[in-house]
Amino acid sequence: MFELTIANGIAWAVAAFYVVGAIGNWIAPPTIQADYSRWGYPGWFHYLTAVMEMAAAVMLFLPEWRIAGAVLGTLVMLGALATVLRHREFTHAIAPSVVAAFSILVGWLSL
């Protein structure tokens, strides 16, 4: 059912990143809660982020949903990128930029 290809490997790696991010955002230790608060987001927003990241991850694991997962993941990462850039936290812009680029690559490879 799951064929080991470069495209699948990249998709699974990106999905794994989203799973880890979703878990971190769902648990939301004090440092993550402080980040969301500093950025002006409501207290529940980390849960929404976690759900979107997990949804993107699940879709990326399923070839028939992979493009939708890549789009959702890209949008989440662009939102994260816009947030950190708006708050001039430039060093935090690297991760969402890289993950967004890989999400776009996954979507393109899935066409």
PDB file of N, CA and C in Angstrom:
ATOM      1  N   MET A   1       0.828  -1.186   0.000  1.00  0.00           N
ATOM      2  CA  MET A   1       0.000   0.000   0.000  1.00  0.00           C
ATOM      3  C   MET A   1       0.873   1.251   0.000  1.00  0.00           C
ATOM      4  N   PHE A   2       1.920   1.298   0.827  1.00  0.00           N
ATOM      5  CA  PHE A   2       2.807   2.452   0.855  1.00  0.00           C
ATOM      6  C   PHE A   2       4.111   2.084   0.174  1.00  0.00           C
ATOM      7  N   GLU A   3       4.357   2.728  -0.939  1.00  0.00           N
ATOM      8  CA  GLU A   3       5.569   2.474  -1.713  1.00  0.00           C
ATOM      9  C   GLU A   3       6.665   3.423  -1.248  1.00  0.00           C
ATOM     10  N   LEU A   4       7.855   2.883  -1.040  1.00  0.00           N
ATOM     11  CA  LEU A   4       8.972   3.705  -0.599  1.00  0.00           C
ATOM     12  C   LEU A   4       9.592   4.404  -1.804  1.00  0.00           C
ATOM     13  N   THR A   5       9.275   5.684  -1.938  1.00  0.00           N
ATOM     14  CA  THR A   5       9.829   6.517  -3.005  1.00  0.00           C
ATOM     15  C   THR A   5      10.380   7.784  -2.359  1.00  0.00           C
ATOM     16  N   ILE A   6      11.136   8.534  -3.128  1.00  0.00           N
ATOM     17  CA  ILE A   6      11.653   9.803  -2.608  1.00  0.00           C
ATOM     18  C   ILE A   6      10.498  10.738  -2.257  1.00  0.00           C
ATOM     19  N   ALA A   7       9.494  10.792  -3.133  1.00  0.00           N
ATOM     20  CA  ALA A   7       8.341  11.670  -2.882  1.00  0.00           C
ATOM     21  C   ALA A   7       7.628  11.274  -1.591  1.00  0.00           C
ATOM     22  N   ASN A   8       7.406   9.962  -1.404  1.00  0.00           N
ATOM     23  CA  ASN A   8       6.762   9.511  -0.166  1.00  0.00           C
ATOM     24  C   ASN A   8       7.638   9.799   1.043  1.00  0.00           C
ATOM     25  N   GLY A   9       8.928   9.584   0.905  1.00  0.00           N
ATOM     26  CA  GLY A   9       9.847   9.846   2.011  1.00  0.00           C
ATOM     27  C   GLY A   9       9.821  11.297   2.449  1.00  0.00           C
ATOM     28  N   ILE A  10       9.811  12.206   1.477  1.00  0.00           N
ATOM     29  CA  ILE A  10       9.744  13.635   1.807  1.00  0.00           C
ATOM     30  C   ILE A  10       8.402  13.954   2.475  1.00  0.00           C
ATOM     31  N   ALA A  11       7.326  13.401   1.909  1.00  0.00           N
ATOM     32  CA  ALA A  11       5.996  13.645   2.483  1.00  0.00           C
ATOM     33  C   ALA A  11       5.922  13.132   3.915  1.00  0.00           C
ATOM     34  N   TRP A  12       6.465  11.943   4.162  1.00  0.00           N
ATOM     35  CA  TRP A  12       6.410  11.372   5.508  1.00  0.00           C
ATOM     36  C   TRP A  12       7.275  12.173   6.474  1.00  0.00           C
ATOM     37  N   ALA A  13       8.412  12.664   6.007  1.00  0.00           N
ATOM     38  CA  ALA A  13       9.281  13.481   6.869  1.00  0.00           C
ATOM     39  C   ALA A  13       8.582  14.786   7.255  1.00  0.00           C
ATOM     40  N   VAL A  14       7.939  15.420   6.278  1.00  0.00           N
ATOM     41  CA  VAL A  14       7.206  16.659   6.565  1.00  0.00           C
ATOM     42  C   VAL A  14       6.033  16.357   7.502  1.00  0.00           C
ATOM     43  N   ALA A  15       5.342  15.243   7.245  1.00  0.00           N
ATOM     44  CA  ALA A  15       4.236  14.849   8.121  1.00  0.00           C
ATOM     45  C   ALA A  15       4.725  14.631   9.546  1.00  0.00           C
ATOM     46  N   ALA A  16       5.886  14.009   9.693  1.00  0.00           N
ATOM     47  CA  ALA A  16       6.445  13.778  11.032  1.00  0.00           C
ATOM     48  C   ALA A  16       6.719  15.108  11.737  1.00  0.00           C
ATOM     49  N   PHE A  17       7.221  16.088  10.993  1.00  0.00           N
ATOM     50  CA  PHE A  17       7.440  17.415  11.580  1.00  0.00           C
ATOM     51  C   PHE A  17       6.122  17.986  12.097  1.00  0.00           C
ATOM     52  N   TYR A  18       5.054  17.850  11.288  1.00  0.00           N
ATOM     53  CA  TYR A  18       3.758  18.379  11.711  1.00  0.00           C
ATOM     54  C   TYR A  18       3.215  17.637  12.932  1.00  0.00           C
ATOM     55  N   VAL A  19       3.449  16.328  13.016  1.00  0.00           N
ATOM     56  CA  VAL A  19       3.005  15.567  14.192  1.00  0.00           C
ATOM     57  C   VAL A  19       3.704  16.091  15.445  1.00  0.00           C
ATOM     58  N   VAL A  20       5.015  16.255  15.358  1.00  0.00           N
ATOM     59  CA  VAL A  20       5.773  16.770  16.509  1.00  0.00           C
ATOM     60  C   VAL A  20       5.288  18.175  16.879  1.00  0.00           C
ATOM     61  N   GLY A  21       5.085  19.016  15.867  1.00  0.00           N
ATOM     62  CA  GLY A  21       4.582  20.368  16.121  1.00  0.00           C
ATOM     63  C   GLY A  21       3.201  20.355  16.744  1.00  0.00           C
ATOM     64  N   ALA A  22       2.338  19.458  16.255  1.00  0.00           N
ATOM     65  CA  ALA A  22       0.982  19.368  16.793  1.00  0.00           C
ATOM     66  C   ALA A  22       1.003  18.949  18.258  1.00  0.00           C
ATOM     67  N   ILE A  23       1.834  17.972  18.576  1.00  0.00           N
ATOM     68  CA  ILE A  23       1.928  17.524  19.971  1.00  0.00           C
ATOM     69  C   ILE A  23       2.430  18.664  20.855  1.00  0.00           C
ATOM     70  N   GLY A  24       3.458  19.352  20.395  1.00  0.00           N
ATOM     71  CA  GLY A  24       3.991  20.479  21.167  1.00  0.00           C
ATOM     72  C   GLY A  24       2.973  21.576  21.370  1.00  0.00           C
ATOM     73  N   ASN A  25       2.215  21.880  20.326  1.00  0.00           N
ATOM     74  CA  ASN A  25       1.201  22.930  20.445  1.00  0.00           C
ATOM     75  C   ASN A  25       0.018  22.482  21.290  1.00  0.00           C
ATOM     76  N   TRP A  26      -0.320  21.198  21.250  1.00  0.00           N
ATOM     77  CA  TRP A  26      -1.447  20.714  22.053  1.00  0.00           C
ATOM     78  C   TRP A  26      -1.084  20.724  23.536  1.00  0.00           C
ATOM     79  N   ILE A  27       0.103  20.205  23.846  1.00  0.00           N
ATOM     80  CA  ILE A  27       0.562  20.186  25.239  1.00  0.00           C
ATOM     81  C   ILE A  27       0.844  21.611  25.714  1.00  0.00           C
ATOM     82  N   ALA A  28       1.442  22.393  24.862  1.00  0.00           N
ATOM     83  CA  ALA A  28       1.735  23.811  25.097  1.00  0.00           C
ATOM     84  C   ALA A  28       2.374  24.076  26.454  1.00  0.00           C
ATOM     85  N   PRO A  29       3.645  23.702  26.589  1.00  0.00           N
ATOM     86  CA  PRO A  29       4.350  24.062  27.821  1.00  0.00           C
ATOM     87  C   PRO A  29       4.379  25.584  27.983  1.00  0.00           C
ATOM     88  N   PRO A  30       4.755  26.069  29.153  1.00  0.00           N
ATOM     89  CA  PRO A  30       4.723  27.516  29.416  1.00  0.00           C
ATOM     90  C   PRO A  30       5.446  28.366  28.371  1.00  0.00           C
ATOM     91  N   THR A  31       6.528  27.863  27.802  1.00  0.00           N
ATOM     92  CA  THR A  31       7.245  28.665  26.795  1.00  0.00           C
ATOM     93  C   THR A  31       6.397  28.878  25.547  1.00  0.00           C
ATOM     94  N   ILE A  32       5.687  27.845  25.123  1.00  0.00           N
ATOM     95  CA  ILE A  32       4.825  27.982  23.941  1.00  0.00           C
ATOM     96  C   ILE A  32       3.643  28.886  24.267  1.00  0.00           C
ATOM     97  N   GLN A  33       3.053  28.723  25.439  1.00  0.00           N
ATOM     98  CA  GLN A  33       1.951  29.599  25.836  1.00  0.00           C
ATOM     99  C   GLN A  33       2.406  31.055  25.885  1.00  0.00           C
ATOM    100  N   ALA A  34       3.611  31.280  26.375  1.00  0.00           N
ATOM    101  CA  ALA A  34       4.148  32.651  26.430  1.00  0.00           C
ATOM    102  C   ALA A  34       4.350  33.216  25.029  1.00  0.00           C
ATOM    103  N   ASP A  35       4.811  32.371  24.098  1.00  0.00           N
ATOM    104  CA  ASP A  35       4.974  32.824  22.713  1.00  0.00           C
ATOM    105  C   ASP A  35       3.640  33.279  22.135  1.00  0.00           C
ATOM    106  N   TYR A  36       2.611  32.447  22.248  1.00  0.00           N
ATOM    107  CA  TYR A  36       1.302  32.795  21.699  1.00  0.00           C
ATOM    108  C   TYR A  36       0.757  34.069  22.342  1.00  0.00           C
ATOM    109  N   SER A  37       0.948  34.202  23.640  1.00  0.00           N
ATOM    110  CA  SER A  37       0.493  35.402  24.346  1.00  0.00           C
ATOM    111  C   SER A  37       1.245  36.637  23.852  1.00  0.00           C
ATOM    112  N   ARG A  38       2.558  36.525  23.722  1.00  0.00           N
ATOM    113  CA  ARG A  38       3.382  37.644  23.246  1.00  0.00           C
ATOM    114  C   ARG A  38       2.963  38.066  21.833  1.00  0.00           C
ATOM    115  N   TRP A  39       2.576  37.099  21.033  1.00  0.00           N
ATOM    116  CA  TRP A  39       2.165  37.396  19.661  1.00  0.00           C
ATOM    117  C   TRP A  39       0.733  37.920  19.580  1.00  0.00           C
ATOM    118  N   GLY A  40       0.022  37.936  20.697  1.00  0.00           N
ATOM    119  CA  GLY A  40      -1.322  38.500  20.727  1.00  0.00           C
ATOM    120  C   GLY A  40      -2.436  37.529  20.386  1.00  0.00           C
ATOM    121  N   TYR A  41      -2.157  36.233  20.390  1.00  0.00           N
ATOM    122  CA  TYR A  41      -3.185  35.244  20.081  1.00  0.00           C
ATOM    123  C   TYR A  41      -3.954  34.870  21.345  1.00  0.00           C
ATOM    124  N   PRO A  42      -5.226  34.498  21.196  1.00  0.00           N
ATOM    125  CA  PRO A  42      -6.004  34.081  22.369  1.00  0.00           C
ATOM    126  C   PRO A  42      -5.459  32.771  22.948  1.00  0.00           C
ATOM    127  N   GLY A  43      -5.819  32.499  24.198  1.00  0.00           N
ATOM    128  CA  GLY A  43      -5.287  31.349  24.906  1.00  0.00           C
ATOM    129  C   GLY A  43      -5.564  30.002  24.265  1.00  0.00           C
ATOM    130  N   TRP A  44      -6.628  29.899  23.484  1.00  0.00           N
ATOM    131  CA  TRP A  44      -6.993  28.635  22.852  1.00  0.00           C
ATOM    132  C   TRP A  44      -6.331  28.440  21.491  1.00  0.00           C
ATOM    133  N   PHE A  45      -5.633  29.431  20.983  1.00  0.00           N
ATOM    134  CA  PHE A  45      -5.161  29.382  19.599  1.00  0.00           C
ATOM    135  C   PHE A  45      -4.150  28.261  19.364  1.00  0.00           C
ATOM    136  N   HIS A  46      -3.389  27.898  20.382  1.00  0.00           N
ATOM    137  CA  HIS A  46      -2.418  26.815  20.194  1.00  0.00           C
ATOM    138  C   HIS A  46      -3.124  25.493  19.918  1.00  0.00           C
ATOM    139  N   TYR A  47      -4.351  25.318  20.443  1.00  0.00           N
ATOM    140  CA  TYR A  47      -5.120  24.105  20.141  1.00  0.00           C
ATOM    141  C   TYR A  47      -5.528  24.076  18.668  1.00  0.00           C
ATOM    142  N   LEU A  48      -5.970  25.208  18.159  1.00  0.00           N
ATOM    143  CA  LEU A  48      -6.335  25.292  16.743  1.00  0.00           C
ATOM    144  C   LEU A  48      -5.128  24.978  15.862  1.00  0.00           C
ATOM    145  N   THR A  49      -3.988  25.539  16.207  1.00  0.00           N
ATOM    146  CA  THR A  49      -2.764  25.272  15.459  1.00  0.00           C
ATOM    147  C   THR A  49      -2.431  23.787  15.494  1.00  0.00           C
ATOM    148  N   ALA A  50      -2.552  23.176  16.664  1.00  0.00           N
ATOM    149  CA  ALA A  50      -2.261  21.744  16.807  1.00  0.00           C
ATOM    150  C   ALA A  50      -3.182  20.898  15.938  1.00  0.00           C
ATOM    151  N   VAL A  51      -4.460  21.226  15.925  1.00  0.00           N
ATOM    152  CA  VAL A  51      -5.420  20.465  15.116  1.00  0.00           C
ATOM    153  C   VAL A  51      -5.093  20.603  13.630  1.00  0.00           C
ATOM    154  N   MET A  52      -4.770  21.812  13.193  1.00  0.00           N
ATOM    155  CA  MET A  52      -4.436  22.006  11.775  1.00  0.00           C
ATOM    156  C   MET A  52      -3.154  21.271  11.405  1.00  0.00           C
ATOM    157  N   GLU A  53      -2.154  21.299  12.288  1.00  0.00           N
ATOM    158  CA  GLU A  53      -0.907  20.580  12.009  1.00  0.00           C
ATOM    159  C   GLU A  53      -1.145  19.074  11.954  1.00  0.00           C
ATOM    160  N   MET A  54      -1.940  18.543  12.866  1.00  0.00           N
ATOM    161  CA  MET A  54      -2.219  17.112  12.863  1.00  0.00           C
ATOM    162  C   MET A  54      -3.033  16.721  11.635  1.00  0.00           C
ATOM    163  N   ALA A  55      -3.982  17.551  11.249  1.00  0.00           N
ATOM    164  CA  ALA A  55      -4.758  17.275  10.038  1.00  0.00           C
ATOM    165  C   ALA A  55      -3.849  17.258   8.816  1.00  0.00           C
ATOM    166  N   ALA A  56      -2.945  18.211   8.725  1.00  0.00           N
ATOM    167  CA  ALA A  56      -1.992  18.236   7.609  1.00  0.00           C
ATOM    168  C   ALA A  56      -1.148  16.973   7.611  1.00  0.00           C
ATOM    169  N   ALA A  57      -0.690  16.551   8.788  1.00  0.00           N
ATOM    170  CA  ALA A  57       0.143  15.348   8.890  1.00  0.00           C
ATOM    171  C   ALA A  57      -0.610  14.118   8.404  1.00  0.00           C
ATOM    172  N   VAL A  58      -1.832  13.945   8.867  1.00  0.00           N
ATOM    173  CA  VAL A  58      -2.627  12.781   8.461  1.00  0.00           C
ATOM    174  C   VAL A  58      -2.822  12.785   6.950  1.00  0.00           C
ATOM    175  N   MET A  59      -3.171  13.938   6.399  1.00  0.00           N
ATOM    176  CA  MET A  59      -3.386  14.015   4.952  1.00  0.00           C
ATOM    177  C   MET A  59      -2.101  13.746   4.175  1.00  0.00           C
ATOM    178  N   LEU A  60      -0.970  14.176   4.687  1.00  0.00           N
ATOM    179  CA  LEU A  60       0.298  13.930   3.996  1.00  0.00           C
ATOM    180  C   LEU A  60       0.650  12.449   3.970  1.00  0.00           C
ATOM    181  N   PHE A  61       0.220  11.688   4.958  1.00  0.00           N
ATOM    182  CA  PHE A  61       0.473  10.246   4.976  1.00  0.00           C
ATOM    183  C   PHE A  61      -0.401   9.498   3.972  1.00  0.00           C
ATOM    184  N   LEU A  62      -1.502  10.098   3.549  1.00  0.00           N
ATOM    185  CA  LEU A  62      -2.445   9.440   2.636  1.00  0.00           C
ATOM    186  C   LEU A  62      -2.308  10.023   1.236  1.00  0.00           C
ATOM    187  N   PRO A  63      -1.821   9.232   0.277  1.00  0.00           N
ATOM    188  CA  PRO A  63      -1.552   9.776  -1.064  1.00  0.00           C
ATOM    189  C   PRO A  63      -2.742  10.499  -1.702  1.00  0.00           C
ATOM    190  N   GLU A  64      -3.956  10.001  -1.488  1.00  0.00           N
ATOM    191  CA  GLU A  64      -5.118  10.634  -2.120  1.00  0.00           C
ATOM    192  C   GLU A  64      -5.460  11.982  -1.486  1.00  0.00           C
ATOM    193  N   TRP A  65      -4.936  12.265  -0.312  1.00  0.00           N
ATOM    194  CA  TRP A  65      -5.166  13.526   0.381  1.00  0.00           C
ATOM    195  C   TRP A  65      -3.919  14.393   0.460  1.00  0.00           C
ATOM    196  N   ARG A  66      -2.849  13.941  -0.154  1.00  0.00           N
ATOM    197  CA  ARG A  66      -1.545  14.573   0.041  1.00  0.00           C
ATOM    198  C   ARG A  66      -1.511  16.033  -0.415  1.00  0.00           C
ATOM    199  N   ILE A  67      -2.123  16.347  -1.532  1.00  0.00           N
ATOM    200  CA  ILE A  67      -2.100  17.739  -2.010  1.00  0.00           C
ATOM    201  C   ILE A  67      -2.820  18.645  -1.009  1.00  0.00           C
ATOM    202  N   ALA A  68      -3.969  18.189  -0.514  1.00  0.00           N
ATOM    203  CA  ALA A  68      -4.698  18.983   0.486  1.00  0.00           C
ATOM    204  C   ALA A  68      -3.859  19.161   1.747  1.00  0.00           C
ATOM    205  N   GLY A  69      -3.169  18.112   2.168  1.00  0.00           N
ATOM    206  CA  GLY A  69      -2.303  18.208   3.337  1.00  0.00           C
ATOM    207  C   GLY A  69      -1.155  19.171   3.120  1.00  0.00           C
ATOM    208  N   ALA A  70      -0.599  19.137   1.906  1.00  0.00           N
ATOM    209  CA  ALA A  70       0.502  20.056   1.583  1.00  0.00           C
ATOM    210  C   ALA A  70       0.013  21.503   1.592  1.00  0.00           C
ATOM    211  N   VAL A  71      -1.175  21.731   1.061  1.00  0.00           N
ATOM    212  CA  VAL A  71      -1.734  23.088   1.053  1.00  0.00           C
ATOM    213  C   VAL A  71      -1.996  23.559   2.485  1.00  0.00           C
ATOM    214  N   LEU A  72      -2.656  22.720   3.283  1.00  0.00           N
ATOM    215  CA  LEU A  72      -2.949  23.104   4.668  1.00  0.00           C
ATOM    216  C   LEU A  72      -1.661  23.355   5.447  1.00  0.00           C
ATOM    217  N   GLY A  73      -0.709  22.451   5.318  1.00  0.00           N
ATOM    218  CA  GLY A  73       0.561  22.625   6.020  1.00  0.00           C
ATOM    219  C   GLY A  73       1.281  23.889   5.600  1.00  0.00           C
ATOM    220  N   THR A  74       1.268  24.162   4.302  1.00  0.00           N
ATOM    221  CA  THR A  74       1.907  25.380   3.800  1.00  0.00           C
ATOM    222  C   THR A  74       1.238  26.616   4.392  1.00  0.00           C
ATOM    223  N   LEU A  75      -0.080  26.619   4.432  1.00  0.00           N
ATOM    224  CA  LEU A  75      -0.799  27.769   4.993  1.00  0.00           C
ATOM    225  C   LEU A  75      -0.486  27.959   6.477  1.00  0.00           C
ATOM    226  N   VAL A  76      -0.405  26.867   7.220  1.00  0.00           N
ATOM    227  CA  VAL A  76      -0.058  26.964   8.642  1.00  0.00           C
ATOM    228  C   VAL A  76       1.344  27.552   8.796  1.00  0.00           C
ATOM    229  N   MET A  77       2.280  27.063   7.989  1.00  0.00           N
ATOM    230  CA  MET A  77       3.660  27.555   8.089  1.00  0.00           C
ATOM    231  C   MET A  77       3.773  29.008   7.633  1.00  0.00           C
ATOM    232  N   LEU A  78       2.999  29.395   6.621  1.00  0.00           N
ATOM    233  CA  LEU A  78       3.020  30.798   6.197  1.00  0.00           C
ATOM    234  C   LEU A  78       2.447  31.696   7.291  1.00  0.00           C
ATOM    235  N   GLY A  79       1.434  31.196   8.004  1.00  0.00           N
ATOM    236  CA  GLY A  79       0.905  31.945   9.147  1.00  0.00           C
ATOM    237  C   GLY A  79       1.946  32.096  10.247  1.00  0.00           C
ATOM    238  N   ALA A  80       2.660  31.014  10.519  1.00  0.00           N
ATOM    239  CA  ALA A  80       3.730  31.075  11.527  1.00  0.00           C
ATOM    240  C   ALA A  80       4.829  32.031  11.083  1.00  0.00           C
ATOM    241  N   LEU A  81       5.174  31.961   9.805  1.00  0.00           N
ATOM    242  CA  LEU A  81       6.212  32.839   9.261  1.00  0.00           C
ATOM    243  C   LEU A  81       5.790  34.304   9.370  1.00  0.00           C
ATOM    244  N   ALA A  82       4.560  34.599   8.989  1.00  0.00           N
ATOM    245  CA  ALA A  82       4.068  35.977   9.077  1.00  0.00           C
ATOM    246  C   ALA A  82       4.091  36.472  10.523  1.00  0.00           C
ATOM    247  N   THR A  83       3.729  35.594  11.448  1.00  0.00           N
ATOM    248  CA  THR A  83       3.719  35.974  12.865  1.00  0.00           C
ATOM    249  C   THR A  83       5.108  36.350  13.349  1.00  0.00           C
ATOM    250  N   VAL A  84       6.086  35.479  13.097  1.00  0.00           N
ATOM    251  CA  VAL A  84       7.429  35.771  13.630  1.00  0.00           C
ATOM    252  C   VAL A  84       8.074  36.952  12.913  1.00  0.00           C
ATOM    253  N   LEU A  85       7.797  37.113  11.632  1.00  0.00           N
ATOM    254  CA  LEU A  85       8.348  38.273  10.923  1.00  0.00           C
ATOM    255  C   LEU A  85       7.714  39.565  11.423  1.00  0.00           C
ATOM    256  N   ARG A  86       6.407  39.526  11.660  1.00  0.00           N
ATOM    257  CA  ARG A  86       5.707  40.713  12.167  1.00  0.00           C
ATOM    258  C   ARG A  86       6.269  41.150  13.514  1.00  0.00           C
ATOM    259  N   HIS A  87       6.707  40.181  14.296  1.00  0.00           N
ATOM    260  CA  HIS A  87       7.255  40.477  15.621  1.00  0.00           C
ATOM    261  C   HIS A  87       8.776  40.535  15.611  1.00  0.00           C
ATOM    262  N   ARG A  88       9.337  40.589  14.418  1.00  0.00           N
ATOM    263  CA  ARG A  88      10.778  40.779  14.215  1.00  0.00           C
ATOM    264  C   ARG A  88      11.624  39.707  14.904  1.00  0.00           C
ATOM    265  N   GLU A  89      11.095  38.490  14.938  1.00  0.00           N
ATOM    266  CA  GLU A  89      11.823  37.347  15.498  1.00  0.00           C
ATOM    267  C   GLU A  89      12.418  36.551  14.335  1.00  0.00           C
ATOM    268  N   PHE A  90      13.370  37.159  13.684  1.00  0.00           N
ATOM    269  CA  PHE A  90      13.867  36.653  12.412  1.00  0.00           C
ATOM    270  C   PHE A  90      14.500  35.270  12.504  1.00  0.00           C
ATOM    271  N   THR A  91      15.160  34.964  13.598  1.00  0.00           N
ATOM    272  CA  THR A  91      15.767  33.635  13.704  1.00  0.00           C
ATOM    273  C   THR A  91      14.713  32.535  13.783  1.00  0.00           C
ATOM    274  N   HIS A  92      13.519  32.881  14.243  1.00  0.00           N
ATOM    275  CA  HIS A  92      12.438  31.899  14.295  1.00  0.00           C
ATOM    276  C   HIS A  92      11.758  31.713  12.937  1.00  0.00           C
ATOM    277  N   ALA A  93      12.172  32.472  11.943  1.00  0.00           N
ATOM    278  CA  ALA A  93      11.557  32.372  10.615  1.00  0.00           C
ATOM    279  C   ALA A  93      12.136  31.229   9.794  1.00  0.00           C
ATOM    280  N   ILE A  94      13.267  30.696  10.209  1.00  0.00           N
ATOM    281  CA  ILE A  94      13.934  29.668   9.403  1.00  0.00           C
ATOM    282  C   ILE A  94      13.096  28.396   9.316  1.00  0.00           C
ATOM    283  N   ALA A  95      12.673  27.861  10.448  1.00  0.00           N
ATOM    284  CA  ALA A  95      11.932  26.595  10.449  1.00  0.00           C
ATOM    285  C   ALA A  95      10.647  26.662   9.623  1.00  0.00           C
ATOM    286  N   PRO A  96       9.760  27.646   9.843  1.00  0.00           N
ATOM    287  CA  PRO A  96       8.548  27.654   9.021  1.00  0.00           C
ATOM    288  C   PRO A  96       8.834  27.876   7.539  1.00  0.00           C
ATOM    289  N   SER A  97       9.894  28.603   7.220  1.00  0.00           N
ATOM    290  CA  SER A  97      10.253  28.807   5.810  1.00  0.00           C
ATOM    291  C   SER A  97      10.663  27.496   5.160  1.00  0.00           C
ATOM    292  N   VAL A  98      11.504  26.749   5.847  1.00  0.00           N
ATOM    293  CA  VAL A  98      11.988  25.474   5.305  1.00  0.00           C
ATOM    294  C   VAL A  98      10.845  24.473   5.191  1.00  0.00           C
ATOM    295  N   VAL A  99      10.028  24.375   6.229  1.00  0.00           N
ATOM    296  CA  VAL A  99       8.922  23.417   6.204  1.00  0.00           C
ATOM    297  C   VAL A  99       7.887  23.812   5.152  1.00  0.00           C
ATOM    298  N   ALA A 100       7.623  25.101   4.998  1.00  0.00           N
ATOM    299  CA  ALA A 100       6.706  25.546   3.940  1.00  0.00           C
ATOM    300  C   ALA A 100       7.258  25.162   2.574  1.00  0.00           C
ATOM    301  N   ALA A 101       8.550  25.354   2.367  1.00  0.00           N
ATOM    302  CA  ALA A 101       9.164  24.997   1.082  1.00  0.00           C
ATOM    303  C   ALA A 101       9.033  23.500   0.819  1.00  0.00           C
ATOM    304  N   PHE A 102       9.288  22.679   1.829  1.00  0.00           N
ATOM    305  CA  PHE A 102       9.150  21.232   1.648  1.00  0.00           C
ATOM    306  C   PHE A 102       7.690  20.832   1.458  1.00  0.00           C
ATOM    307  N   SER A 103       6.771  21.526   2.106  1.00  0.00           N
ATOM    308  CA  SER A 103       5.347  21.243   1.905  1.00  0.00           C
ATOM    309  C   SER A 103       4.939  21.558   0.472  1.00  0.00           C
ATOM    310  N   ILE A 104       5.433  22.664  -0.046  1.00  0.00           N
ATOM    311  CA  ILE A 104       5.152  23.018  -1.443  1.00  0.00           C
ATOM    312  C   ILE A 104       5.743  21.965  -2.373  1.00  0.00           C
ATOM    313  N   LEU A 105       6.962  21.520  -2.085  1.00  0.00           N
ATOM    314  CA  LEU A 105       7.594  20.470  -2.890  1.00  0.00           C
ATOM    315  C   LEU A 105       6.755  19.200  -2.875  1.00  0.00           C
ATOM    316  N   VAL A 106       6.264  18.811  -1.712  1.00  0.00           N
ATOM    317  CA  VAL A 106       5.420  17.617  -1.608  1.00  0.00           C
ATOM    318  C   VAL A 106       4.170  17.780  -2.467  1.00  0.00           C
ATOM    319  N   GLY A 107       3.531  18.935  -2.390  1.00  0.00           N
ATOM    320  CA  GLY A 107       2.351  19.175  -3.216  1.00  0.00           C
ATOM    321  C   GLY A 107       2.667  19.094  -4.690  1.00  0.00           C
ATOM    322  N   TRP A 108       3.772  19.680  -5.091  1.00  0.00           N
ATOM    323  CA  TRP A 108       4.171  19.667  -6.503  1.00  0.00           C
ATOM    324  C   TRP A 108       4.479  18.247  -6.967  1.00  0.00           C
ATOM    325  N   LEU A 109       5.175  17.482  -6.143  1.00  0.00           N
ATOM    326  CA  LEU A 109       5.497  16.099  -6.508  1.00  0.00           C
ATOM    327  C   LEU A 109       4.253  15.216  -6.559  1.00  0.00           C
ATOM    328  N   SER A 110       3.183  15.656  -5.924  1.00  0.00           N
ATOM    329  CA  SER A 110       1.951  14.869  -5.875  1.00  0.00           C
ATOM    330  C   SER A 110       0.993  15.186  -7.012  1.00  0.00           C
ATOM    331  N   LEU A 111       1.326  16.156  -7.832  1.00  0.00           N
ATOM    332  CA  LEU A 111       0.440  16.509  -8.955  1.00  0.00           C
ATOM    333  C   LEU A 111       0.417  15.417 -10.007  1.00  0.00           C
TER     334      LEU A 111
END
